[in-house]
Amino acid sequence: MDTKTTEGVKVTVTTNYLPDYSSPVQQHYVFAYKISIENNSEFTVKLLRRHWYIHDATGVVREVEGEGVVGQQPVLEPGESHEYVSGCNLKTSLGKMRGTYLMERMVDGKQFDVTIPEFTLIVPYKLN
């Protein structure tokens, strides 16, 4: 589990390798990641956009940017959290992801970036 807090917004990530959707022979590895976003600030915030950097073991970096997360732009009151699950495919059995969420404070419209902690995507048998 990887965690990072920015301006009172805490992001926690856990990952899983999905062998049933992967095909190592074809260099296709699929991972799921679960993200929890906790608003520990004193302000109501809205998640506007996401921006990801996806690295594989060969040095290839993909950049993904877009509105919200899994089709939603959650609004979090102080003390509230939002969880979602998404996925990523790699051509290698090892990689990593990092990124940011663009958030907006609802009280005054101030926008700020929340850091998503860098996390590793690794096939479990690589750990032995």
mmCIF file of C-alpha atoms in Angstrom:
data_model
loop_
_atom_site.group_PDB
_atom_site.id
_atom_site.type_symbol
_atom_site.label_atom_id
_atom_site.label_comp_id
_atom_site.label_asym_id
_atom_site.label_seq_id
_atom_site.Cartn_x
_atom_site.Cartn_y
_atom_site.Cartn_z
ATOM 1 C CA MET A 1 0.000 0.000 0.000
ATOM 2 C CA ASP A 2 1.313 3.434 -0.978
ATOM 3 C CA THR A 3 -0.011 6.677 0.551
ATOM 4 C CA LYS A 4 0.567 10.392 -0.037
ATOM 5 C CA THR A 5 -1.189 13.467 1.402
ATOM 6 C CA THR A 6 -1.359 16.849 -0.376
ATOM 7 C CA GLU A 7 -3.211 19.856 1.114
ATOM 8 C CA GLY A 8 -5.177 17.508 3.372
ATOM 9 C CA VAL A 9 -6.226 15.103 0.619
ATOM 10 C CA LYS A 10 -4.856 11.603 1.250
ATOM 11 C CA VAL A 11 -4.472 9.154 -1.645
ATOM 12 C CA THR A 12 -3.877 5.444 -0.930
ATOM 13 C CA VAL A 13 -3.167 2.838 -3.617
ATOM 14 C CA THR A 14 -3.196 -0.967 -3.551
ATOM 15 C CA THR A 15 -2.487 -3.153 -6.599
ATOM 16 C CA ASN A 16 -3.226 -6.659 -7.866
ATOM 17 C CA TYR A 17 -1.903 -8.656 -10.790
ATOM 18 C CA LEU A 18 -4.717 -10.218 -12.863
ATOM 19 C CA PRO A 19 -3.366 -13.514 -14.280
ATOM 20 C CA ASP A 20 -6.718 -14.496 -15.837
ATOM 21 C CA TYR A 21 -6.576 -11.434 -18.111
ATOM 22 C CA SER A 22 -2.838 -11.607 -18.780
ATOM 23 C CA SER A 23 -0.837 -13.542 -21.360
ATOM 24 C CA PRO A 24 2.888 -13.538 -20.542
ATOM 25 C CA VAL A 25 3.609 -15.445 -23.783
ATOM 26 C CA GLN A 26 2.189 -12.478 -25.697
ATOM 27 C CA GLN A 27 3.874 -9.926 -23.384
ATOM 28 C CA HIS A 28 0.506 -8.786 -22.038
ATOM 29 C CA TYR A 29 0.262 -8.191 -18.274
ATOM 30 C CA VAL A 30 -2.868 -6.748 -16.685
ATOM 31 C CA PHE A 31 -3.016 -5.100 -13.276
ATOM 32 C CA ALA A 32 -5.822 -3.633 -11.198
ATOM 33 C CA TYR A 33 -5.345 -0.798 -8.764
ATOM 34 C CA LYS A 34 -7.685 0.395 -6.040
ATOM 35 C CA ILE A 35 -7.510 4.024 -5.013
ATOM 36 C CA SER A 36 -8.925 5.609 -1.893
ATOM 37 C CA ILE A 37 -9.149 9.402 -1.774
ATOM 38 C CA GLU A 38 -9.776 10.850 1.708
ATOM 39 C CA ASN A 39 -10.573 14.496 2.280
ATOM 40 C CA ASN A 40 -8.902 15.341 5.586
ATOM 41 C CA SER A 41 -8.958 19.071 4.838
ATOM 42 C CA GLU A 42 -11.459 21.584 6.189
ATOM 43 C CA PHE A 43 -12.856 22.314 2.704
ATOM 44 C CA THR A 44 -15.218 20.508 0.348
ATOM 45 C CA VAL A 45 -13.247 19.465 -2.747
ATOM 46 C CA LYS A 46 -14.108 18.179 -6.201
ATOM 47 C CA LEU A 47 -11.874 15.939 -8.313
ATOM 48 C CA LEU A 48 -11.781 17.486 -11.798
ATOM 49 C CA ARG A 49 -9.061 15.628 -13.755
ATOM 50 C CA ARG A 50 -6.473 12.866 -13.578
ATOM 51 C CA HIS A 51 -2.968 12.784 -15.084
ATOM 52 C CA TRP A 52 -0.994 9.506 -15.123
ATOM 53 C CA TYR A 53 2.502 8.448 -16.134
ATOM 54 C CA ILE A 54 2.732 4.692 -16.769
ATOM 55 C CA HIS A 55 6.234 3.194 -17.007
ATOM 56 C CA ASP A 56 7.163 -0.324 -18.112
ATOM 57 C CA ALA A 57 10.459 -2.143 -17.564
ATOM 58 C CA THR A 58 11.756 -1.299 -21.049
ATOM 59 C CA GLY A 59 11.653 2.436 -20.325
ATOM 60 C CA VAL A 60 8.490 3.151 -22.309
ATOM 61 C CA VAL A 61 6.352 5.840 -20.668
ATOM 62 C CA ARG A 62 2.690 6.385 -21.497
ATOM 63 C CA GLU A 63 0.853 9.513 -20.439
ATOM 64 C CA VAL A 64 -2.892 9.424 -19.774
ATOM 65 C CA GLU A 65 -4.957 12.489 -18.955
ATOM 66 C CA GLY A 66 -8.664 13.103 -18.736
ATOM 67 C CA GLU A 67 -11.697 14.248 -16.792
ATOM 68 C CA GLY A 68 -12.506 12.638 -13.474
ATOM 69 C CA VAL A 69 -11.935 9.021 -12.524
ATOM 70 C CA VAL A 70 -13.858 6.081 -14.039
ATOM 71 C CA GLY A 71 -16.475 8.483 -15.394
ATOM 72 C CA GLN A 72 -16.979 10.381 -12.134
ATOM 73 C CA GLN A 73 -15.954 13.728 -10.681
ATOM 74 C CA PRO A 74 -16.545 13.024 -6.995
ATOM 75 C CA VAL A 75 -17.220 15.818 -4.524
ATOM 76 C CA LEU A 76 -15.822 15.107 -1.063
ATOM 77 C CA GLU A 77 -16.957 16.902 2.057
ATOM 78 C CA PRO A 78 -14.433 17.151 4.909
ATOM 79 C CA GLY A 79 -13.995 13.659 6.377
ATOM 80 C CA GLU A 80 -15.470 11.873 3.353
ATOM 81 C CA SER A 81 -13.671 9.425 1.091
ATOM 82 C CA HIS A 82 -14.114 7.988 -2.381
ATOM 83 C CA GLU A 83 -12.820 4.634 -3.641
ATOM 84 C CA TYR A 84 -12.581 3.260 -7.137
ATOM 85 C CA VAL A 85 -10.891 0.442 -9.015
ATOM 86 C CA SER A 86 -9.284 0.758 -12.416
ATOM 87 C CA GLY A 87 -6.719 -1.144 -14.439
ATOM 88 C CA CYS A 88 -3.603 -0.946 -16.533
ATOM 89 C CA ASN A 89 -1.917 -3.227 -19.037
ATOM 90 C CA LEU A 90 1.837 -3.474 -19.583
ATOM 91 C CA LYS A 91 4.078 -5.264 -22.061
ATOM 92 C CA THR A 92 6.444 -6.201 -19.216
ATOM 93 C CA SER A 93 5.946 -8.012 -15.913
ATOM 94 C CA LEU A 94 7.216 -5.002 -13.999
ATOM 95 C CA GLY A 95 6.250 -1.346 -14.157
ATOM 96 C CA LYS A 96 5.137 1.633 -12.151
ATOM 97 C CA MET A 97 2.584 4.419 -12.188
ATOM 98 C CA ARG A 98 2.475 7.910 -10.733
ATOM 99 C CA GLY A 99 0.349 10.945 -11.281
ATOM 100 C CA THR A 100 -1.822 13.775 -10.004
ATOM 101 C CA TYR A 101 -5.454 14.697 -9.538
ATOM 102 C CA LEU A 102 -6.582 18.247 -10.255
ATOM 103 C CA MET A 103 -8.862 19.207 -7.385
ATOM 104 C CA GLU A 104 -10.972 22.280 -6.748
ATOM 105 C CA ARG A 105 -11.966 23.766 -3.413
ATOM 106 C CA MET A 106 -15.688 24.427 -3.687
ATOM 107 C CA VAL A 107 -15.659 27.408 -1.294
ATOM 108 C CA ASP A 108 -13.436 29.635 -3.436
ATOM 109 C CA GLY A 109 -12.712 27.769 -6.701
ATOM 110 C CA LYS A 110 -9.003 27.381 -5.927
ATOM 111 C CA GLN A 111 -7.550 24.544 -7.993
ATOM 112 C CA PHE A 112 -4.600 22.451 -6.823
ATOM 113 C CA ASP A 113 -2.781 19.256 -7.733
ATOM 114 C CA VAL A 114 -2.915 16.256 -5.412
ATOM 115 C CA THR A 115 -0.021 13.833 -5.792
ATOM 116 C CA ILE A 116 -0.854 10.193 -6.442
ATOM 117 C CA PRO A 117 1.977 8.203 -4.842
ATOM 118 C CA GLU A 118 4.211 6.261 -7.199
ATOM 119 C CA PHE A 119 3.367 2.568 -7.017
ATOM 120 C CA THR A 120 4.851 -0.594 -8.488
ATOM 121 C CA LEU A 121 3.061 -3.031 -10.772
ATOM 122 C CA ILE A 122 4.758 -6.406 -10.497
ATOM 123 C CA VAL A 123 3.845 -9.983 -11.284
ATOM 124 C CA PRO A 124 3.992 -11.857 -7.928
ATOM 125 C CA TYR A 125 6.389 -14.580 -9.100
ATOM 126 C CA LYS A 126 8.957 -11.855 -9.820
ATOM 127 C CA LEU A 127 9.178 -11.237 -6.075
ATOM 128 C CA ASN A 128 10.686 -14.678 -5.372
#
